[in-house]
Amino acid sequence: MENKKKYEIPLHYMMAFVGGFFGVYTILSFCDLFGNAQTANMIYFMTDLLGHDFADAFLRLGGVLLFMAAIALTVWLPRHSSINLQVASIFLDGAAAVIAGLFPADIHPVLALYPFFFATAFQWNSFKGAKGFASSTLFSTNNLKQFTMAVTEVFLNKDKTHMVKAKFFGCTLLFFHVGVACSFAARTLIGPRSIFCALLPLCIALYTVCLANEWLPLAVTEGAGERG
């Protein structure tokens, strides 16, 4: 348990980096569509229905159902299997990155988001926060709200007990947007195949999960500790 607490914050920050990387990639690659959430997709589903664009509405409904299926899996799996959700989430993210990188250039943008809809929904319920704080690694609205509230408490209400909260949510926002910046740079330089670059932070996240769960040989973990 102590080992998991030791690594939960760096793991959270790394997955926030991945969330930012995925988020801007989907926006830049698929007609300004955000693949980390469903709010915009469901709004467009309604407008497509009302506009009688039933083909697009059907594709958007498929995205909603995929998102729901991934959430349902994160609830079902812990009761019926020994699968580690965080490990599964990292592999699903990696699979989404590889699949998206192999899509043809003329693929329908909503269909191209399907791997992200599933993987990010699974990630949302697998990485729920750290240090006792509920925090998404996939979008920033609530993180910004919590950061603003904590900073207000610290600097305007002079309540230093909120400093830890301010630091946590501030760093989550920072790592998310560093991921955005790296993804933007990679997309600009490499093009659509830049999504493969997400495999590097995902490998780091997987290594961190292994450290947290003490799955690595003792010699490896001792070496990591000495380098740290």
CSV table of C-alpha atoms in Angstrom, one decimal:
chain,number,residue,atom,x,y,z
A,1,MET,CA,0.0,0.0,0.0
A,2,GLU,CA,2.8,2.4,0.9
A,3,ASN,CA,4.5,1.7,-2.4
A,4,LYS,CA,1.3,2.5,-4.3
A,5,LYS,CA,1.0,5.8,-2.5
A,6,LYS,CA,4.6,6.6,-3.4
A,7,TYR,CA,4.0,6.3,-7.1
A,8,GLU,CA,0.3,7.4,-7.4
A,9,ILE,CA,1.1,11.1,-8.0
A,10,PRO,CA,3.8,10.7,-10.7
A,11,LEU,CA,1.5,8.1,-12.4
A,12,HIS,CA,-1.4,10.5,-12.3
A,13,TYR,CA,0.7,13.3,-13.9
A,14,MET,CA,2.0,11.0,-16.6
A,15,MET,CA,-1.5,9.9,-17.5
A,16,ALA,CA,-2.5,13.6,-17.6
A,17,PHE,CA,0.3,14.1,-20.1
A,18,VAL,CA,-1.2,11.3,-22.2
A,19,GLY,CA,-4.6,12.8,-21.9
A,20,GLY,CA,-3.4,16.1,-23.2
A,21,PHE,CA,-1.4,14.4,-26.0
A,22,PHE,CA,-4.5,12.4,-27.1
A,23,GLY,CA,-6.8,15.4,-26.8
A,24,VAL,CA,-5.0,17.8,-29.1
A,25,TYR,CA,-4.2,15.0,-31.5
A,26,THR,CA,-7.9,14.3,-32.1
A,27,ILE,CA,-8.7,18.0,-32.4
A,28,LEU,CA,-6.0,18.6,-35.0
A,29,SER,CA,-6.5,15.3,-36.9
A,30,PHE,CA,-10.3,14.8,-37.0
A,31,CYS,CA,-12.1,18.1,-37.8
A,32,ASP,CA,-11.7,19.8,-34.4
A,33,LEU,CA,-13.4,16.9,-32.6
A,34,PHE,CA,-12.3,16.1,-29.0
A,35,GLY,CA,-11.9,12.4,-28.5
A,36,ASN,CA,-11.5,12.4,-24.7
A,37,ALA,CA,-15.2,13.1,-23.8
A,38,GLN,CA,-18.7,12.8,-25.0
A,39,THR,CA,-20.4,16.2,-24.3
A,40,ALA,CA,-19.7,17.6,-27.8
A,41,ASN,CA,-20.3,14.3,-29.5
A,42,MET,CA,-23.8,14.0,-27.9
A,43,ILE,CA,-24.6,17.6,-28.8
A,44,TYR,CA,-23.7,16.9,-32.4
A,45,PHE,CA,-25.7,13.7,-32.2
A,46,MET,CA,-28.8,15.8,-31.5
A,47,THR,CA,-28.1,18.4,-34.1
A,48,ASP,CA,-27.5,15.6,-36.7
A,49,LEU,CA,-30.8,14.1,-35.8
A,50,LEU,CA,-32.6,17.4,-36.0
A,51,GLY,CA,-30.8,18.2,-39.3
A,52,HIS,CA,-31.8,14.8,-40.7
A,53,ASP,CA,-28.1,13.7,-41.1
A,54,PHE,CA,-28.9,10.2,-39.9
A,55,ALA,CA,-25.7,8.7,-41.1
A,56,ASP,CA,-23.6,10.9,-38.9
A,57,ALA,CA,-26.1,10.6,-36.1
A,58,PHE,CA,-25.7,6.8,-36.2
A,59,LEU,CA,-21.9,7.1,-36.1
A,60,ARG,CA,-22.1,9.5,-33.1
A,61,LEU,CA,-24.5,7.1,-31.3
A,62,GLY,CA,-21.9,4.4,-31.9
A,63,GLY,CA,-19.3,6.5,-30.2
A,64,VAL,CA,-21.6,7.1,-27.2
A,65,LEU,CA,-22.3,3.3,-26.9
A,66,LEU,CA,-18.5,2.5,-27.1
A,67,PHE,CA,-17.8,5.1,-24.4
A,68,MET,CA,-20.6,3.6,-22.2
A,69,ALA,CA,-19.3,0.1,-22.8
A,70,ALA,CA,-15.8,1.0,-21.6
A,71,ILE,CA,-17.2,2.6,-18.5
A,72,ALA,CA,-19.3,-0.5,-17.8
A,73,LEU,CA,-16.2,-2.7,-18.2
A,74,THR,CA,-14.3,-0.8,-15.6
A,75,VAL,CA,-17.2,-1.5,-13.2
A,76,TRP,CA,-17.7,-5.1,-14.2
A,77,LEU,CA,-14.1,-6.3,-14.4
A,78,PRO,CA,-13.0,-5.8,-10.8
A,79,ARG,CA,-15.8,-8.0,-9.6
A,80,HIS,CA,-15.3,-10.8,-12.1
A,81,SER,CA,-11.6,-10.9,-12.8
A,82,SER,CA,-8.1,-10.1,-11.5
A,83,ILE,CA,-7.3,-7.7,-14.3
A,84,ASN,CA,-5.5,-4.6,-13.1
A,85,LEU,CA,-7.5,-1.7,-14.6
A,86,GLN,CA,-4.6,0.6,-14.8
A,87,VAL,CA,-2.5,-1.9,-16.8
A,88,ALA,CA,-5.5,-2.6,-19.0
A,89,SER,CA,-6.1,1.1,-19.6
A,90,ILE,CA,-2.5,1.7,-20.6
A,91,PHE,CA,-2.6,-1.1,-23.1
A,92,LEU,CA,-5.9,0.1,-24.5
A,93,ASP,CA,-4.4,3.6,-24.9
A,94,GLY,CA,-1.5,2.1,-26.7
A,95,ALA,CA,-3.8,0.1,-29.0
A,96,ALA,CA,-5.8,3.2,-29.7
A,97,ALA,CA,-2.7,5.1,-30.6
A,98,VAL,CA,-1.5,2.4,-33.0
A,99,ILE,CA,-4.9,1.9,-34.6
A,100,ALA,CA,-5.3,5.7,-35.1
A,101,GLY,CA,-1.9,6.0,-36.6
A,102,LEU,CA,-2.8,3.4,-39.2
A,103,PHE,CA,-6.1,4.9,-40.3
A,104,PRO,CA,-6.3,6.1,-43.9
A,105,ALA,CA,-6.4,9.8,-44.5
A,106,ASP,CA,-9.9,9.8,-45.8
A,107,ILE,CA,-11.5,8.0,-42.8
A,108,HIS,CA,-14.7,9.6,-41.4
A,109,PRO,CA,-13.5,11.8,-38.5
A,110,VAL,CA,-16.2,10.4,-36.1
A,111,LEU,CA,-15.3,6.8,-36.9
A,112,ALA,CA,-11.6,7.7,-36.4
A,113,LEU,CA,-12.5,8.7,-32.8
A,114,TYR,CA,-13.9,5.3,-31.9
A,115,PRO,CA,-10.6,3.9,-30.5
A,116,PHE,CA,-10.1,7.1,-28.4
A,117,PHE,CA,-13.7,7.1,-27.2
A,118,PHE,CA,-13.3,3.5,-25.8
A,119,ALA,CA,-9.7,3.9,-24.5
A,120,THR,CA,-10.2,7.3,-22.8
A,121,ALA,CA,-13.5,6.2,-21.2
A,122,PHE,CA,-11.6,3.2,-19.7
A,123,GLN,CA,-8.8,5.6,-18.6
A,124,TRP,CA,-11.2,8.0,-17.0
A,125,ASN,CA,-12.5,5.2,-14.6
A,126,SER,CA,-9.0,3.6,-14.1
A,127,PHE,CA,-7.1,6.8,-13.1
A,128,LYS,CA,-9.5,8.7,-10.9
A,129,GLY,CA,-7.0,10.9,-9.1
A,130,ALA,CA,-4.4,10.7,-6.4
A,131,LYS,CA,-3.6,11.9,-2.9
A,132,GLY,CA,-7.3,11.7,-2.0
A,133,PHE,CA,-8.3,14.2,-4.7
A,134,ALA,CA,-10.7,13.2,-7.5
A,135,SER,CA,-9.1,14.4,-10.7
A,136,SER,CA,-9.5,13.5,-14.4
A,137,THR,CA,-6.5,12.9,-16.5
A,138,LEU,CA,-8.5,13.6,-19.7
A,139,PHE,CA,-10.0,17.1,-19.5
A,140,SER,CA,-9.3,20.2,-17.5
A,141,THR,CA,-12.6,21.9,-16.5
A,142,ASN,CA,-12.9,20.5,-13.0
A,143,ASN,CA,-9.1,20.5,-12.5
A,144,LEU,CA,-9.1,24.2,-13.3
A,145,LYS,CA,-12.1,24.8,-10.9
A,146,GLN,CA,-10.4,22.9,-8.1
A,147,PHE,CA,-7.1,24.7,-8.7
A,148,THR,CA,-8.8,28.1,-8.7
A,149,MET,CA,-10.7,27.4,-5.5
A,150,ALA,CA,-7.5,26.2,-3.8
A,151,VAL,CA,-5.4,29.2,-4.9
A,152,THR,CA,-8.2,31.5,-3.7
A,153,GLU,CA,-8.2,29.9,-0.3
A,154,VAL,CA,-4.4,30.1,-0.1
A,155,PHE,CA,-3.8,33.7,-1.3
A,156,LEU,CA,-7.1,35.5,-0.6
A,157,ASN,CA,-8.4,33.6,2.5
A,158,LYS,CA,-4.9,33.0,3.9
A,159,ASP,CA,-5.7,29.3,4.4
A,160,LYS,CA,-2.4,27.5,3.8
A,161,THR,CA,-4.0,24.1,4.4
A,162,HIS,CA,-5.1,24.2,0.7
A,163,MET,CA,-1.6,24.5,-0.6
A,164,VAL,CA,-1.3,20.8,-1.3
A,165,LYS,CA,-4.5,20.8,-3.2
A,166,ALA,CA,-3.4,23.8,-5.2
A,167,LYS,CA,-0.1,22.2,-6.1
A,168,PHE,CA,-1.7,18.9,-7.1
A,169,PHE,CA,-4.3,20.4,-9.4
A,170,GLY,CA,-1.9,22.9,-10.7
A,171,CYS,CA,0.6,20.2,-11.6
A,172,THR,CA,-2.1,18.1,-13.2
A,173,LEU,CA,-3.0,21.1,-15.4
A,174,LEU,CA,0.6,21.6,-16.2
A,175,PHE,CA,1.3,18.0,-17.2
A,176,PHE,CA,-1.9,17.9,-19.3
A,177,HIS,CA,-0.9,21.0,-21.2
A,178,VAL,CA,2.7,20.0,-21.6
A,179,GLY,CA,1.2,16.9,-23.3
A,180,VAL,CA,-0.8,19.2,-25.5
A,181,ALA,CA,2.3,21.1,-26.5
A,182,CYS,CA,4.3,18.0,-27.2
A,183,SER,CA,1.5,16.5,-29.3
A,184,PHE,CA,1.1,19.7,-31.2
A,185,ALA,CA,4.8,19.9,-32.0
A,186,ALA,CA,4.9,16.2,-33.0
A,187,ARG,CA,1.8,16.6,-35.2
A,188,THR,CA,3.2,19.6,-36.9
A,189,LEU,CA,6.6,17.9,-37.6
A,190,ILE,CA,5.6,14.3,-38.3
A,191,GLY,CA,1.9,14.5,-39.3
A,192,PRO,CA,-0.8,11.9,-38.4
A,193,ARG,CA,1.8,9.2,-37.5
A,194,SER,CA,2.8,11.5,-34.5
A,195,ILE,CA,0.3,9.6,-32.4
A,196,PHE,CA,2.8,6.8,-32.2
A,197,CYS,CA,4.9,9.1,-30.0
A,198,ALA,CA,2.3,8.6,-27.3
A,199,LEU,CA,3.7,5.1,-26.8
A,200,LEU,CA,6.7,6.5,-25.0
A,201,PRO,CA,4.8,8.2,-22.0
A,202,LEU,CA,2.5,5.1,-21.9
A,203,CYS,CA,5.6,2.9,-21.5
A,204,ILE,CA,6.8,5.1,-18.7
A,205,ALA,CA,3.3,4.9,-17.1
A,206,LEU,CA,3.4,1.1,-17.4
A,207,TYR,CA,6.8,1.0,-15.7
A,208,THR,CA,5.5,3.2,-12.9
A,209,VAL,CA,2.5,0.9,-12.4
A,210,CYS,CA,4.9,-2.1,-12.2
A,211,LEU,CA,7.0,-0.2,-9.6
A,212,ALA,CA,3.9,0.7,-7.6
A,213,ASN,CA,2.7,-2.9,-7.5
A,214,GLU,CA,6.2,-4.3,-6.9
A,215,TRP,CA,6.0,-6.5,-10.0
A,216,LEU,CA,9.6,-5.9,-11.1
A,217,PRO,CA,12.6,-7.9,-9.9
A,218,LEU,CA,14.3,-6.5,-6.8
A,219,ALA,CA,17.5,-5.6,-8.7
A,220,VAL,CA,15.6,-3.5,-11.1
A,221,THR,CA,13.7,-1.6,-8.5
A,222,GLU,CA,16.8,-1.0,-6.4
A,223,GLY,CA,18.5,0.4,-9.5
A,224,ALA,CA,15.7,2.7,-10.1
A,225,GLY,CA,15.8,3.9,-6.5
A,226,GLU,CA,19.6,4.6,-6.8
A,227,ARG,CA,19.1,6.6,-10.0
A,228,GLY,CA,16.3,8.6,-8.3
